[in-house]
Amino acid sequence: MPSKVRIALDAMGGDVGAAVVIPGAAISLGRHRETEFVLVGDRAKIEPELEKHPALKAASRIVHTDVAVSMEDKPSQALRRGRKTSSMWLAIDAVKKGEADVAISAGNTGALMAMARFHLRTLPGVDRPAITAVWPTMRGDTVVLDLGATIGGDAHHLVSLAVMGAAMASVLFNKPRPTVGLLNIGVEEIKGHEEIREAAEILRAMNLPQLDYIGFVEGDGISKGLADVIVTEGFNGNIALKAAEGTARQIAALLRDEMRRSWMSRIGYLFARRAFQTLRERMDPNKSNGGVFLGLNGVVVKSHGGTNAEGFAYAIDVGYEMVKFDLLNKINQMLNRDGGALSSAPTAQEAVS
Amino acid sequence: MPSKVRIALDAMGGDVGAAVVIPGAAISLGRHRETEFVLVGDRAKIEPELEKHPALKAASRIVHTDVAVSMEDKPSQALRRGRKTSSMWLAIDAVKKGEADVAISAGNTGALMAMARFHLRTLPGVDRPAITAVWPTMRGDTVVLDLGATIGGDAHHLVSLAVMGAAMASVLFNKPRPTVGLLNIGVEEIKGHEEIREAAEILRAMNLPQLDYIGFVEGDGISKGLADVIVTEGFNGNIALKAAEGTARQIAALLRDEMRRSWMSRIGYLFARRAFQTLRERMDPNKSNGGVFLGLNGVVVKSHGGTNAEGFAYAIDVGYEMVKFDLLNKINQMLNRDGGALSSAPTAQEAVS
């Protein structure tokens, strides 16, 4: 475990850039004093922000560039235009060169994944990376993946997601053998998605020491906290996450409107405001900000593009924890345990078919 | 439009059966006096319930059977064991014979769809049916389909879902040209799911008079009410619906806990209880009960299996409205308008490729 956690920030990413990234870094530094920052972006915009935060300034160095990846760029455009020059690339490059332990960006997700994959490459045994988030549930937190890095994928891909997700959950939740469920729909006997049933058979047959496969979980099983890790391919994971986020925002808006509608409810709100405060904090989308890219030779965290400084600070906290808990080495250990969890999957597949 | 709406109820469906179905029918009859019921199930269980509801008794006839489809039966088992004999089959059969305008069951979804499809057959131009629900959003209601009838499917299938969903939305929302969006994830340039992009091209090229195609909608766009109709294949639709339902239940539980935590918040709750009541009603899962099966030669409505009488009454109301507004004929008209919206799709596809 490194004594200092070195974090490279894309100071041009997101809807706002340095004016959110720098104050966000200052908030996170207040929580974790042993952090050092590499701030990548336009020096003319970073320096005035840094002047407001002397402690951060003392813990940072600037890598100047004025090339930013646009939120509208397609991944291939971003790679073509921004490789070796953009703030996003250079933040990842700091990880590649060993100058930082993690890179964090609020920029364009597709571009960030494309650059991270191109420059860092996937871990041995992993074909395709994943985006992971920690989802608050009725029974604590759940690691959900993939949230959109990879669309589709065979049973082997789902099994590798299960192994990577379990590694992350065991690190975050301090559980030696986290439970893992595969996202599926209720009806058992249905055409399509044979890869999910096949992945279930493989996971059951492998009976890995590092994860406890518990079966299929339906869409509402995520909120119920039925497993420590929920595995799905990226399209579904993205739709599920956003449908849930949308519903939470809808209910929050409804609640706000109703509490303002009459003087009785306004008085009620005053009495119960501590309860509402707690509810707001527990539902705060900022707090679940920070999608971790798994499966790469390096840790990259994606923050929401539209977040504020508080939200960006949470994304930095996520990156900090990943480094502090040595996520990458633990994933590698899990992938290679018992002669390689993933390379033994095809054998298991033959064994059960 | 028929003067009487004739509704066949599977009185053995759901977790409880007649003890929920009969009181549910009585509630719905109170709202719509011009309803007649065909109650299919075990006479020994139906009659005692009917004695408590004289008005319903006067508006009902019983078709006796003691064969029930179990909630655990696979669709093929249900068809094998329950064809021609089970309460589920006989309720559908009443629609097939023209003795009822709609069949409603709280039974096993897979079995209900299999029987409905086997016995009623799909509409001309429709290859595969869909399950549709009305989703409450920030801007009124949205028709979402498919929620799990069909897994996967090509661009043509998505286009037929768009046409059927638009027909339902125009009936329910009284809009001549409802807006339609295709559920997709944000990243434009991504591998996989070419059928969604192809469906978008077809819908744009067809420029149908009965629907206004507005483009891709992300998972949180459903709650935002970005379109009158949101189209997706059944696996995703099912996961999205259940993820959203799970989130709503999670927040409701959190809110309940917080309001009980201190005497201050309890007092606040008392003052604001009308606001909470409104919120509870607007979030009531019973009220969005009733998944409509579209694309069949007959209307079938699926109620949640675990619903209470109030919830089952809402499912009956949905069936009532579908008949009252002549959904089936309107869908047929839309499908056949301008020489057949669906049969012209392949031509449009060639035109844009």
XYZ file of C-alpha atoms in Angstrom:
706
model
C 0.000 0.000 0.000
C 1.569 3.332 -1.043
C 1.994 5.853 1.754
C 0.820 8.677 -0.487
C -2.087 8.303 -2.876
C -1.240 10.035 -6.141
C -4.291 11.141 -8.115
C -4.271 12.538 -11.655
C -7.242 14.777 -12.407
C -8.514 15.732 -15.846
C -9.054 19.400 -15.013
C -10.835 20.072 -18.321
C -13.426 17.274 -18.062
C -17.127 17.684 -17.396
C -19.558 20.449 -18.112
C -17.605 23.030 -16.090
C -13.942 21.906 -15.876
C -11.433 23.476 -13.489
C -14.051 25.494 -11.574
C -15.566 22.199 -10.339
C -12.502 19.932 -10.434
C -10.210 22.130 -8.296
C -12.675 22.899 -5.471
C -13.693 19.204 -5.582
C -10.039 18.197 -5.094
C -9.784 20.635 -2.170
C -12.810 19.019 -0.472
C -11.419 15.502 -0.942
C -7.962 16.577 0.272
C -9.622 17.848 3.452
C -10.823 14.287 4.054
C -7.604 12.529 2.987
C -4.516 14.552 3.800
C -2.126 11.967 2.356
C -3.145 12.723 -1.234
C -1.004 14.261 -3.965
C -2.561 15.616 -7.132
C -1.438 15.873 -10.734
C -3.723 18.506 -12.259
C -3.872 18.188 -16.039
C -5.296 21.082 -18.020
C -5.039 24.729 -18.897
C -2.637 26.388 -16.434
C -4.385 29.751 -16.960
C -7.634 28.271 -15.633
C -6.187 25.989 -12.952
C -3.927 28.530 -11.228
C -6.588 31.110 -10.292
C -8.678 28.302 -8.763
C -5.648 26.935 -6.901
C -4.985 30.339 -5.329
C -8.226 29.890 -3.379
C -7.022 26.582 -1.933
C -3.478 26.897 -0.535
C -3.384 23.379 0.976
C -4.335 21.886 -2.375
C -1.820 24.065 -4.161
C 0.909 22.720 -1.887
C -0.112 19.119 -2.671
C -0.401 19.557 -6.443
C 1.614 19.922 -9.577
C 0.199 21.106 -12.885
C 0.678 19.396 -16.243
C -0.287 22.009 -18.790
C -2.327 21.397 -21.927
C -5.020 23.402 -23.623
C -6.434 20.471 -25.588
C -9.766 19.227 -24.198
C -11.894 16.287 -25.315
C -15.386 17.593 -26.016
C -18.465 15.987 -24.448
C -19.785 15.540 -27.994
C -16.711 13.803 -29.456
C -17.197 10.218 -30.477
C -14.637 7.848 -28.939
C -12.792 7.430 -32.243
C -12.704 11.221 -32.804
C -11.417 11.754 -29.271
C -8.652 9.203 -29.817
C -7.716 10.749 -33.139
C -7.737 14.350 -31.947
C -6.793 14.046 -28.310
C -4.231 11.260 -28.136
C -0.998 12.371 -26.462
C -2.234 15.955 -26.162
C -5.598 16.180 -24.385
C -6.026 16.588 -20.618
C -7.930 13.294 -20.550
C -5.150 11.395 -22.271
C -2.415 12.975 -20.152
C -4.228 12.108 -16.904
C -4.384 8.458 -18.026
C -0.786 8.742 -19.205
C 0.283 9.715 -15.662
C -1.117 6.353 -14.494
C 0.543 4.526 -17.382
C 3.935 6.073 -16.498
C 3.537 5.278 -12.802
C 3.377 8.948 -11.869
C -0.148 8.585 -10.509
C -2.096 5.686 -8.952
C -5.465 6.606 -10.390
C -6.892 8.957 -13.041
C -10.221 10.717 -12.593
C -12.234 12.531 -15.235
C -15.719 14.010 -15.495
C -15.351 13.997 -19.284
C -17.046 12.075 -22.068
C -17.474 8.435 -20.913
C -16.982 6.795 -24.302
C -13.796 8.768 -24.960
C -12.425 8.069 -21.483
C -13.026 4.333 -21.839
C -11.535 4.269 -25.343
C -8.401 6.125 -24.236
C -8.020 4.124 -21.021
C -8.355 0.855 -22.898
C -6.037 1.938 -25.694
C -3.308 3.267 -23.400
C -3.526 1.055 -20.279
C -4.651 -2.202 -21.973
C -6.738 -4.863 -20.260
C -5.511 -7.109 -17.447
C -4.306 -10.601 -18.386
C -7.379 -12.845 -18.641
C -9.770 -9.944 -19.232
C -10.998 -9.399 -22.775
C -13.174 -6.404 -22.161
C -13.289 -3.820 -19.376
C -16.340 -2.814 -17.339
C -17.792 0.264 -15.677
C -18.789 -0.386 -12.086
C -20.816 1.606 -9.598
C -21.715 1.203 -5.957
C -25.512 1.181 -5.691
C -27.124 2.004 -2.327
C -29.744 -0.629 -1.459
C -32.112 -1.468 1.391
C -29.393 -3.641 2.934
C -26.233 -1.624 2.408
C -24.325 -1.168 -0.822
C -24.099 -3.379 -3.890
C -21.479 -3.375 -6.653
C -23.250 -3.327 -10.035
C -21.438 -3.952 -13.335
C -21.224 -3.459 -16.297
C -22.845 -0.050 -16.693
C -22.044 0.464 -20.332
C -18.398 -0.228 -21.159
C -19.226 -3.288 -23.244
C -22.467 -4.076 -25.049
C -23.449 -7.724 -25.167
C -20.896 -10.434 -24.523
C -20.836 -14.184 -24.031
C -20.973 -16.315 -20.884
C -17.199 -16.021 -20.437
C -17.499 -12.211 -20.368
C -20.222 -12.391 -17.699
C -18.066 -14.736 -15.620
C -15.113 -12.331 -15.833
C -17.446 -9.503 -14.728
C -18.472 -11.647 -11.754
C -14.848 -12.223 -10.739
C -13.883 -8.563 -11.125
C -17.003 -7.347 -9.312
C -16.383 -9.795 -6.470
C -12.821 -8.493 -6.131
C -14.122 -4.942 -5.867
C -16.833 -5.920 -3.379
C -14.417 -7.857 -1.188
C -12.145 -4.806 -1.113
C -14.905 -2.266 -0.467
C -17.084 -4.309 1.880
C -14.295 -6.291 3.503
C -15.968 -9.623 2.741
C -13.769 -12.590 1.804
C -16.499 -14.241 -0.286
C -19.119 -11.730 -1.479
C -22.406 -12.980 -2.910
C -22.890 -12.581 -6.671
C -26.140 -12.599 -8.665
C -26.776 -12.479 -12.405
C -29.383 -9.943 -13.533
C -32.203 -11.709 -15.381
C -35.944 -11.556 -15.915
C -38.348 -13.712 -13.963
C -39.642 -16.057 -16.559
C -37.415 -19.106 -16.567
C -38.311 -20.699 -19.832
C -37.821 -18.021 -22.390
C -35.928 -17.764 -25.617
C -32.822 -15.618 -25.812
C -29.976 -14.708 -23.522
C -28.645 -18.237 -23.317
C -25.341 -16.661 -22.280
C -26.818 -15.733 -18.888
C -27.914 -19.301 -18.182
C -24.570 -20.563 -19.429
C -22.708 -18.123 -17.155
C -24.830 -19.375 -14.247
C -23.831 -22.958 -15.014
C -20.162 -22.023 -15.242
C -20.190 -20.054 -11.980
C -21.957 -22.899 -10.211
C -19.583 -25.504 -11.622
C -16.465 -23.477 -10.813
C -17.586 -22.876 -7.228
C -14.854 -20.266 -6.826
C -13.386 -19.637 -3.373
C -13.574 -15.859 -3.881
C -17.290 -15.524 -4.635
C -20.588 -17.102 -3.649
C -22.851 -17.364 -6.706
C -26.473 -17.123 -5.543
C -28.441 -17.288 -8.820
C -30.566 -14.957 -10.918
C -31.718 -11.610 -9.559
C -34.557 -9.574 -11.104
C -34.452 -5.814 -11.658
C -35.991 -5.007 -8.288
C -33.522 -7.327 -6.557
C -30.824 -4.657 -6.866
C -32.686 -2.264 -4.540
C -33.548 -5.156 -2.241
C -29.823 -5.758 -1.781
C -30.132 -9.436 -2.691
C -26.425 -9.766 -3.523
C -23.141 -7.926 -2.886
C -22.458 -7.961 -6.618
C -24.962 -7.838 -9.485
C -23.637 -8.754 -12.924
C -25.123 -7.814 -16.289
C -23.892 -6.803 -19.713
C -23.410 -3.093 -20.271
C -26.516 -2.106 -22.181
C -28.894 -3.469 -19.576
C -26.795 -2.220 -16.704
C -26.804 1.290 -18.114
C -30.577 1.267 -18.707
C -31.255 -0.155 -15.209
C -29.004 2.395 -13.477
C -30.525 5.330 -15.324
C -34.114 4.110 -14.894
C -33.473 3.883 -11.146
C -31.774 7.306 -11.012
C -34.649 8.825 -12.972
C -37.202 7.334 -10.585
C -35.324 8.659 -7.542
C -35.232 12.150 -9.031
C -38.915 11.947 -9.956
C -39.933 10.996 -6.407
C -37.705 13.696 -4.901
C -39.382 16.306 -7.113
C -42.833 14.994 -6.209
C -42.025 15.093 -2.510
C -40.681 18.649 -2.782
C -43.809 19.817 -4.600
C -46.149 18.183 -2.109
C -44.368 19.616 0.934
C -44.701 23.118 -0.518
C -48.351 22.827 -1.461
C -50.048 23.959 1.793
C -49.097 25.810 4.976
C -49.869 22.640 6.966
C -47.339 20.646 4.996
C -44.796 23.501 5.236
C -45.097 23.397 9.015
C -44.807 19.622 8.881
C -41.663 20.015 6.824
C -40.141 22.320 9.460
C -40.743 19.787 12.218
C -39.446 16.894 10.157
C -36.624 18.737 8.460
C -33.924 16.629 10.061
C -35.622 13.521 8.682
C -35.795 15.130 5.251
C -32.152 16.123 5.532
C -31.165 12.512 6.248
C -33.335 11.306 3.382
C -31.793 13.849 1.034
C -28.310 12.791 2.052
C -29.069 9.126 1.556
C -30.623 9.824 -1.824
C -27.926 12.309 -2.863
C -26.789 11.325 -6.361
C -23.446 13.057 -5.672
C -22.656 10.418 -3.082
C -22.861 7.582 -5.551
C -20.794 9.532 -8.056
C -17.742 7.725 -9.395
C -17.915 4.825 -11.858
C -14.817 2.658 -11.578
C -13.354 1.206 -14.790
C -12.377 -2.378 -14.017
C -10.217 -4.778 -15.981
C -7.468 -2.372 -17.014
C -3.789 -2.128 -16.040
C -4.552 0.924 -13.941
C -7.457 2.473 -12.094
C -9.640 5.066 -13.830
C -12.714 6.670 -12.275
C -15.447 8.430 -14.218
C -17.383 11.233 -12.507
C -20.752 12.455 -13.796
C -20.189 15.287 -16.265
C -22.829 17.515 -14.691
C -21.683 17.148 -11.087
C -20.730 19.942 -8.687
C -17.544 20.237 -6.559
C -19.085 18.119 -3.778
C -19.973 15.366 -6.256
C -16.555 15.479 -7.908
C -14.989 15.155 -4.452
C -16.919 11.895 -3.969
C -15.540 10.593 -7.266
C -12.033 11.424 -6.000
C -12.846 9.628 -2.731
C -13.786 6.530 -4.739
C -10.466 6.651 -6.569
C -8.661 7.192 -3.272
C -10.280 4.122 -1.723
C -9.510 1.973 -4.735
C -5.818 2.841 -4.396
C -5.738 2.682 -0.604
C -7.283 -0.789 -0.667
C -4.967 -1.894 -3.457
C -7.826 -2.871 -5.760
C -5.742 -3.592 -8.812
C -3.422 -6.073 -7.146
C -6.362 -7.772 -5.459
C -8.214 -8.164 -8.734
C -5.086 -9.567 -10.307
C -4.666 -11.992 -7.405
C -8.272 -13.130 -7.731
C -8.008 -13.530 -11.470
C -4.898 -15.647 -11.077
C -5.870 -17.562 -7.954
C -5.982 -21.328 -8.243
C -4.215 -21.263 -11.557
C -6.393 -18.509 -13.009
C -10.103 -18.246 -12.331
C -10.863 -17.028 -15.800
C -8.640 -19.272 -17.834
C -10.284 -22.258 -16.164
C -13.756 -21.069 -17.166
C -13.823 -22.711 -20.610
C -12.965 -26.077 -19.016
C -15.801 -25.637 -16.562
C -18.057 -24.793 -19.448
C -17.204 -28.049 -21.173
C -17.650 -29.874 -17.908
C -21.253 -28.798 -17.552
C -22.461 -28.832 -21.139
C -68.192 0.776 -29.188
C -70.128 -1.915 -27.316
C -72.783 -0.634 -24.927
C -71.785 -3.175 -22.298
C -68.174 -4.044 -21.553
C -67.901 -7.793 -21.029
C -64.932 -8.834 -18.915
C -63.728 -12.404 -18.328
C -61.820 -12.832 -15.058
C -59.496 -15.687 -14.194
C -60.820 -16.165 -10.647
C -58.043 -18.613 -9.754
C -55.092 -16.419 -10.818
C -52.622 -14.693 -8.538
C -51.351 -15.505 -5.095
C -54.821 -15.419 -3.524
C -57.428 -16.111 -6.242
C -61.160 -15.528 -5.740
C -60.752 -13.719 -2.403
C -58.944 -10.899 -4.248
C -60.497 -11.214 -7.721
C -64.169 -11.011 -6.632
C -63.870 -7.996 -4.283
C -61.672 -6.366 -6.953
C -64.431 -6.847 -9.537
C -66.942 -5.344 -7.104
C -64.767 -2.211 -6.700
C -64.370 -1.791 -10.457
C -68.094 -2.370 -11.062
C -68.772 0.485 -8.628
C -66.821 2.738 -10.959
C -68.200 1.343 -14.241
C -71.799 0.198 -13.917
C -72.038 -0.916 -17.541
C -69.767 -3.914 -16.990
C -70.702 -7.594 -17.195
C -68.413 -10.258 -15.802
C -67.652 -13.851 -16.729
C -66.064 -15.341 -13.609
C -63.987 -18.409 -14.433
C -62.955 -20.688 -11.592
C -64.067 -22.885 -8.775
C -67.767 -22.259 -8.132
C -67.357 -23.344 -4.492
C -64.894 -20.505 -3.915
C -66.516 -17.868 -6.119
C -70.090 -18.126 -4.802
C -69.369 -17.355 -1.138
C -67.414 -14.252 -2.223
C -70.219 -13.210 -4.585
C -72.771 -13.368 -1.752
C -70.986 -10.390 -0.193
C -71.411 -8.322 -3.373
C -75.035 -8.493 -4.626
C -74.570 -5.913 -7.412
C -71.635 -7.903 -8.780
C -73.576 -11.142 -8.475
C -76.352 -9.644 -10.590
C -73.833 -8.599 -13.274
C -71.917 -11.895 -13.381
C -72.118 -15.445 -14.600
C -69.815 -18.230 -13.457
C -67.936 -20.636 -15.716
C -66.883 -23.450 -13.436
C -63.516 -25.217 -13.460
C -61.282 -26.470 -10.706
C -58.126 -26.554 -12.827
C -55.715 -23.731 -12.009
C -52.390 -22.819 -13.641
C -49.771 -22.683 -10.905
C -47.510 -19.643 -10.483
C -44.567 -22.052 -10.808
C -45.663 -23.739 -14.053
C -43.447 -23.109 -17.029
C -45.361 -21.794 -20.064
C -45.060 -25.128 -21.895
C -46.247 -27.050 -18.806
C -49.185 -24.682 -18.399
C -50.171 -25.172 -22.033
C -49.848 -28.930 -21.745
C -51.748 -29.267 -18.480
C -54.156 -26.359 -18.574
C -55.250 -26.071 -22.191
C -59.043 -26.215 -22.560
C -59.530 -26.841 -18.840
C -57.822 -24.215 -16.685
C -59.446 -20.981 -15.500
C -56.766 -19.025 -17.344
C -57.436 -20.756 -20.636
C -61.225 -20.509 -20.286
C -61.034 -16.755 -19.576
C -59.036 -16.306 -22.797
C -61.431 -18.691 -24.540
C -64.361 -16.403 -23.660
C -62.584 -13.633 -25.628
C -61.824 -16.000 -28.482
C -65.512 -17.027 -28.708
C -66.696 -13.431 -28.569
C -68.388 -13.932 -25.209
C -66.106 -11.385 -23.539
C -64.267 -8.287 -24.791
C -61.238 -8.682 -22.563
C -59.681 -11.327 -20.304
C -57.892 -10.421 -17.066
C -55.657 -12.648 -14.969
C -53.300 -12.200 -12.037
C -51.746 -15.581 -12.859
C -48.357 -16.641 -14.119
C -47.230 -14.137 -16.817
C -45.387 -16.614 -19.028
C -48.312 -19.029 -19.028
C -50.827 -16.260 -19.730
C -48.806 -14.976 -22.669
C -48.274 -18.484 -24.052
C -51.982 -19.325 -23.841
C -53.109 -15.957 -25.201
C -50.732 -16.236 -28.110
C -51.614 -19.863 -28.821
C -55.363 -19.337 -28.651
C -55.912 -15.769 -29.908
C -52.998 -15.604 -32.398
C -51.204 -12.403 -33.359
C -52.734 -9.597 -35.412
C -51.954 -9.523 -39.139
C -48.582 -7.820 -39.578
C -47.452 -8.571 -36.029
C -44.954 -11.373 -35.559
C -44.621 -11.206 -31.815
C -46.819 -9.725 -29.088
C -45.758 -7.272 -26.376
C -46.536 -6.484 -22.755
C -47.261 -2.824 -22.213
C -47.581 -0.712 -19.089
C -48.482 2.876 -18.376
C -45.590 4.462 -16.484
C -46.248 7.608 -14.414
C -43.634 10.277 -15.238
C -42.830 13.876 -14.314
C -44.970 15.027 -17.241
C -47.945 12.696 -17.163
C -48.051 9.079 -18.260
C -45.943 7.211 -20.783
C -46.685 3.910 -22.523
C -43.645 1.625 -22.193
C -43.244 -1.610 -24.157
C -42.149 -4.410 -24.359
C -41.898 -5.444 -20.711
C -40.938 -9.036 -21.267
C -43.191 -10.792 -23.805
C -40.406 -11.133 -26.361
C -36.666 -11.239 -25.737
C -34.508 -9.605 -28.395
C -35.888 -8.958 -31.851
C -34.828 -7.166 -35.011
C -35.482 -3.617 -36.230
C -38.802 -4.681 -37.752
C -39.970 -5.938 -34.342
C -39.041 -2.619 -32.706
C -40.934 -0.733 -35.425
C -44.033 -2.857 -34.837
C -43.742 -2.143 -31.100
C -43.594 1.575 -31.926
C -46.766 1.367 -34.033
C -48.673 -0.677 -31.423
C -47.512 1.532 -28.554
C -48.506 4.661 -30.478
C -51.973 3.204 -31.043
C -52.346 2.561 -27.333
C -51.046 6.032 -26.419
C -53.332 7.768 -28.895
C -56.286 5.885 -27.390
C -55.318 6.469 -23.749
C -53.988 10.018 -24.018
C -56.295 11.162 -26.810
C -53.396 12.341 -28.953
C -53.616 11.877 -32.726
C -49.820 11.671 -33.158
C -48.068 10.634 -29.943
C -44.308 11.052 -29.649
C -42.235 7.841 -29.705
C -38.668 7.296 -28.469
C -36.384 4.268 -28.683
C -34.670 3.289 -25.413
C -30.899 3.373 -25.861
C -27.732 4.212 -23.992
C -26.008 7.551 -24.331
C -22.890 6.642 -26.187
C -23.603 6.958 -29.868
C -20.736 5.100 -31.382
C -20.805 1.737 -29.742
C -20.786 -1.821 -30.954
C -23.924 -3.918 -30.672
C -27.640 -3.287 -30.898
C -27.504 -2.254 -34.522
C -31.212 -3.134 -34.619
C -32.020 -0.050 -32.529
C -30.207 2.272 -34.910
C -31.800 0.483 -37.854
C -35.268 0.863 -36.285
C -34.547 4.569 -35.832
C -33.671 4.907 -39.511
C -36.815 3.055 -40.550
C -39.079 5.132 -38.295
C -37.512 8.339 -39.556
C -37.781 7.265 -43.190
C -41.387 6.076 -42.841
C -42.457 9.337 -41.192
C -45.771 7.730 -40.223
C -48.846 9.923 -39.818
C -49.813 8.167 -36.580
C -46.611 8.702 -34.616
C -43.910 11.320 -34.179
C -40.521 9.601 -33.801
C -38.302 11.794 -31.633
C -35.093 9.731 -31.364
C -33.206 7.818 -28.683
C -34.166 8.136 -25.026
C -31.889 7.075 -22.153
C -33.061 5.155 -19.090
C -33.768 8.291 -17.072
C -35.728 9.754 -19.979
C -38.693 7.538 -19.079
C -39.205 9.297 -15.726
C -38.606 12.644 -17.370
C -41.572 11.944 -19.630
C -39.557 12.652 -22.779
C -41.978 10.745 -25.022
C -45.560 9.443 -24.960
C -44.262 6.001 -25.954
C -40.922 4.384 -25.109
C -39.970 1.314 -27.121
C -37.484 -1.394 -26.156
C -37.151 -5.149 -26.469
C -38.608 -7.179 -23.631
C -35.540 -8.075 -21.586
C -34.443 -4.478 -21.146
C -37.966 -3.247 -20.629
C -38.515 -5.769 -17.850
C -35.228 -4.907 -16.124
C -35.882 -1.143 -16.415
C -39.432 -1.426 -15.045
C -38.378 -3.556 -12.101
C -35.290 -1.458 -11.321
C -37.560 1.607 -11.192
C -40.199 -0.171 -9.071
C -37.499 -1.376 -6.696
C -36.107 2.124 -6.313
C -39.560 3.557 -5.600
C -40.159 0.950 -2.895
C -36.705 1.557 -1.419
C -37.300 5.306 -1.138
C -40.770 4.784 0.336
C -39.298 2.502 3.013
C -36.514 5.002 3.738
C -39.012 7.843 4.048
C -41.229 5.802 6.389
C -38.269 4.930 8.617
C -37.048 8.503 8.771
C -40.466 9.924 9.640
C -40.739 7.505 12.563
C -37.271 8.125 13.929
C -37.948 11.076 16.289
C -40.939 12.761 17.931
C -40.157 15.915 15.944
C -40.484 14.080 12.664
C -43.632 12.316 13.891
C -45.216 15.697 14.603
C -44.029 16.887 11.218
C -45.653 13.845 9.661
C -48.982 14.702 11.315
C -48.960 18.233 9.920
C -47.933 17.076 6.468
C -50.017 13.932 6.355
C -52.185 15.116 3.501
C -49.032 15.717 1.453
C -47.791 12.237 2.329
C -51.170 10.802 1.438
C -51.009 12.407 -2.021
C -47.460 11.193 -2.460
C -48.436 7.670 -1.454
C -51.333 7.688 -3.897
C -49.180 8.922 -6.732
C -46.538 6.303 -5.938
C -49.102 3.532 -5.337
C -47.967 0.496 -7.326
C -51.591 -0.715 -7.387
C -52.499 2.223 -9.585
C -50.103 1.241 -12.303
C -51.267 -2.364 -12.099
C -52.378 -3.898 -15.378
C -49.978 -4.870 -18.152
C -51.775 -4.917 -21.502
C -50.848 -7.646 -23.992
C -50.684 -5.985 -27.407
C -50.564 -7.537 -30.857
C -53.126 -10.295 -30.329
C -56.602 -10.857 -31.781
C -58.143 -9.921 -28.460
C -57.316 -7.886 -25.381
C -55.685 -9.575 -22.387
C -54.587 -7.761 -19.239
C -52.116 -9.118 -16.702
C -52.431 -8.019 -13.070
C -49.577 -8.374 -10.579
C -49.864 -11.744 -8.853
C -49.357 -10.313 -5.392
C -51.882 -7.485 -5.671
C -54.833 -6.810 -3.337
C -58.494 -6.226 -4.317
C -57.850 -2.509 -4.900
C -54.947 -3.299 -7.195
C -56.890 -5.953 -9.096
C -59.695 -3.415 -9.572
C -57.189 -1.102 -11.301
C -56.215 -3.936 -13.641
C -59.920 -4.398 -14.461
C -60.203 -0.638 -15.058
C -57.330 -0.868 -17.557
C -59.147 -3.660 -19.400
C -62.368 -1.663 -19.292
C -60.710 1.385 -20.853
C -59.064 -0.675 -23.560
C -62.476 -2.012 -24.591
C -64.334 1.269 -24.135
C -61.819 3.064 -26.341
C -61.884 0.250 -28.887
C -58.143 -0.342 -28.701
C -58.042 -3.444 -30.855
C -59.794 -1.897 -33.838
C -57.661 1.216 -33.554
C -54.452 -0.791 -33.522
C -55.659 -2.712 -36.541
C -56.523 0.513 -38.320
C -53.093 1.930 -37.552
C -51.329 -1.209 -38.665
C -53.224 -1.179 -41.950
C -53.287 2.555 -42.584
C -51.680 3.763 -45.806
C -51.445 0.265 -47.174
C -50.046 -1.217 -43.995
C -47.529 0.565 -41.805
C -45.683 -2.602 -40.989
C -45.625 -4.291 -44.345
C -44.061 -1.156 -45.806
C -41.237 -1.219 -43.275
C -38.868 -3.455 -45.241
C -39.164 -1.132 -48.254
C -38.321 1.834 -46.071
C -35.379 -0.084 -44.739
C -34.043 -0.590 -48.250
C -34.678 3.059 -48.981
C -32.382 4.243 -46.224
C -29.637 1.642 -46.353
